[in-house]
């Protein structure tokens, strides 16, 4: 089980955004910290989106957490 992060097509056409997206994937694996997910792969589908494959963390969505808190988080 993994989580996929996909770069929005509008930004994927911009080489600078794509480069920053891949730098994020490389940088995360240089640091081990319990607050950072591990990246297992990244790339770009031919004529398609750039993507990052990362570990899947089970939990509630941010939207559900805010709803449960009944307002902004501290």
mmCIF file of C-alpha atoms in Angstrom:
data_model
loop_
_atom_site.group_PDB
_atom_site.id
_atom_site.type_symbol
_atom_site.label_atom_id
_atom_site.label_comp_id
_atom_site.label_asym_id
_atom_site.label_seq_id
_atom_site.Cartn_x
_atom_site.Cartn_y
_atom_site.Cartn_z
ATOM 1 C CA UNK A 1 0.000 0.000 0.000
ATOM 2 C CA UNK A 2 1.370 3.410 -0.996
ATOM 3 C CA UNK A 3 0.224 6.984 -1.358
ATOM 4 C CA UNK A 4 0.670 8.853 -4.622
ATOM 5 C CA UNK A 5 1.325 12.551 -4.899
ATOM 6 C CA UNK A 6 0.672 13.822 -8.420
ATOM 7 C CA UNK A 7 1.749 17.210 -9.708
ATOM 8 C CA UNK A 8 -1.172 19.160 -11.166
ATOM 9 C CA UNK A 9 -0.956 19.113 -15.001
ATOM 10 C CA UNK A 10 -0.819 22.922 -15.108
ATOM 11 C CA UNK A 11 2.396 22.871 -13.053
ATOM 12 C CA UNK A 12 3.802 19.720 -14.688
ATOM 13 C CA UNK A 13 4.255 21.670 -17.937
ATOM 14 C CA UNK A 14 6.624 24.031 -16.120
ATOM 15 C CA UNK A 15 10.147 22.588 -15.899
ATOM 16 C CA UNK A 16 10.959 24.611 -12.753
ATOM 17 C CA UNK A 17 7.922 23.255 -10.875
ATOM 18 C CA UNK A 18 8.702 19.702 -11.965
ATOM 19 C CA UNK A 19 12.309 20.083 -10.854
ATOM 20 C CA UNK A 20 11.226 21.408 -7.429
ATOM 21 C CA UNK A 21 8.745 18.521 -7.118
ATOM 22 C CA UNK A 22 11.515 15.953 -7.724
ATOM 23 C CA UNK A 23 13.906 17.815 -5.399
ATOM 24 C CA UNK A 24 11.287 17.402 -2.666
ATOM 25 C CA UNK A 25 11.302 13.633 -3.243
ATOM 26 C CA UNK A 26 15.106 13.438 -3.096
ATOM 27 C CA UNK A 27 15.401 15.708 -0.048
ATOM 28 C CA UNK A 28 12.902 13.781 2.078
ATOM 29 C CA UNK A 29 14.953 10.602 1.860
ATOM 30 C CA UNK A 30 18.106 12.386 3.016
ATOM 31 C CA UNK A 31 16.562 12.961 6.439
ATOM 32 C CA UNK A 32 15.084 10.364 8.761
ATOM 33 C CA UNK A 33 12.454 11.870 11.000
ATOM 34 C CA UNK A 34 9.198 10.431 12.372
ATOM 35 C CA UNK A 35 7.336 13.438 10.946
ATOM 36 C CA UNK A 36 8.426 12.727 7.365
ATOM 37 C CA UNK A 37 7.129 9.980 5.101
ATOM 38 C CA UNK A 38 9.582 7.872 3.146
ATOM 39 C CA UNK A 39 9.645 8.140 -0.638
ATOM 40 C CA UNK A 40 10.033 4.904 -2.603
ATOM 41 C CA UNK A 41 9.907 6.235 -6.163
ATOM 42 C CA UNK A 42 9.255 9.294 -8.294
ATOM 43 C CA UNK A 43 9.099 10.056 -11.968
ATOM 44 C CA UNK A 44 6.998 11.301 -14.828
ATOM 45 C CA UNK A 45 4.734 9.353 -17.148
ATOM 46 C CA UNK A 46 5.462 10.062 -20.816
ATOM 47 C CA UNK A 47 3.246 12.991 -21.799
ATOM 48 C CA UNK A 48 1.665 12.732 -18.368
ATOM 49 C CA UNK A 49 1.931 13.848 -14.776
ATOM 50 C CA UNK A 50 4.934 13.873 -12.492
ATOM 51 C CA UNK A 51 4.418 11.703 -9.426
ATOM 52 C CA UNK A 52 5.917 10.736 -6.075
ATOM 53 C CA UNK A 53 5.278 7.308 -4.514
ATOM 54 C CA UNK A 54 5.423 7.475 -0.719
ATOM 55 C CA UNK A 55 4.597 5.343 2.276
ATOM 56 C CA UNK A 56 0.930 5.160 3.145
ATOM 57 C CA UNK A 57 0.034 6.429 6.600
ATOM 58 C CA UNK A 58 -3.334 5.339 7.899
ATOM 59 C CA UNK A 59 -5.350 8.057 9.584
ATOM 60 C CA UNK A 60 -8.136 10.537 9.174
ATOM 61 C CA UNK A 61 -8.164 13.230 6.535
ATOM 62 C CA UNK A 62 -7.454 16.832 7.444
ATOM 63 C CA UNK A 63 -11.046 17.721 6.528
ATOM 64 C CA UNK A 64 -12.404 15.148 8.989
ATOM 65 C CA UNK A 65 -10.024 16.323 11.705
ATOM 66 C CA UNK A 66 -11.163 19.936 11.304
ATOM 67 C CA UNK A 67 -14.794 18.817 11.293
ATOM 68 C CA UNK A 68 -14.233 16.800 14.462
ATOM 69 C CA UNK A 69 -12.555 19.812 16.109
ATOM 70 C CA UNK A 70 -15.530 21.943 15.020
ATOM 71 C CA UNK A 71 -13.278 24.726 13.819
ATOM 72 C CA UNK A 72 -9.673 25.730 13.272
ATOM 73 C CA UNK A 73 -6.971 23.615 14.892
ATOM 74 C CA UNK A 74 -4.809 25.218 17.583
#
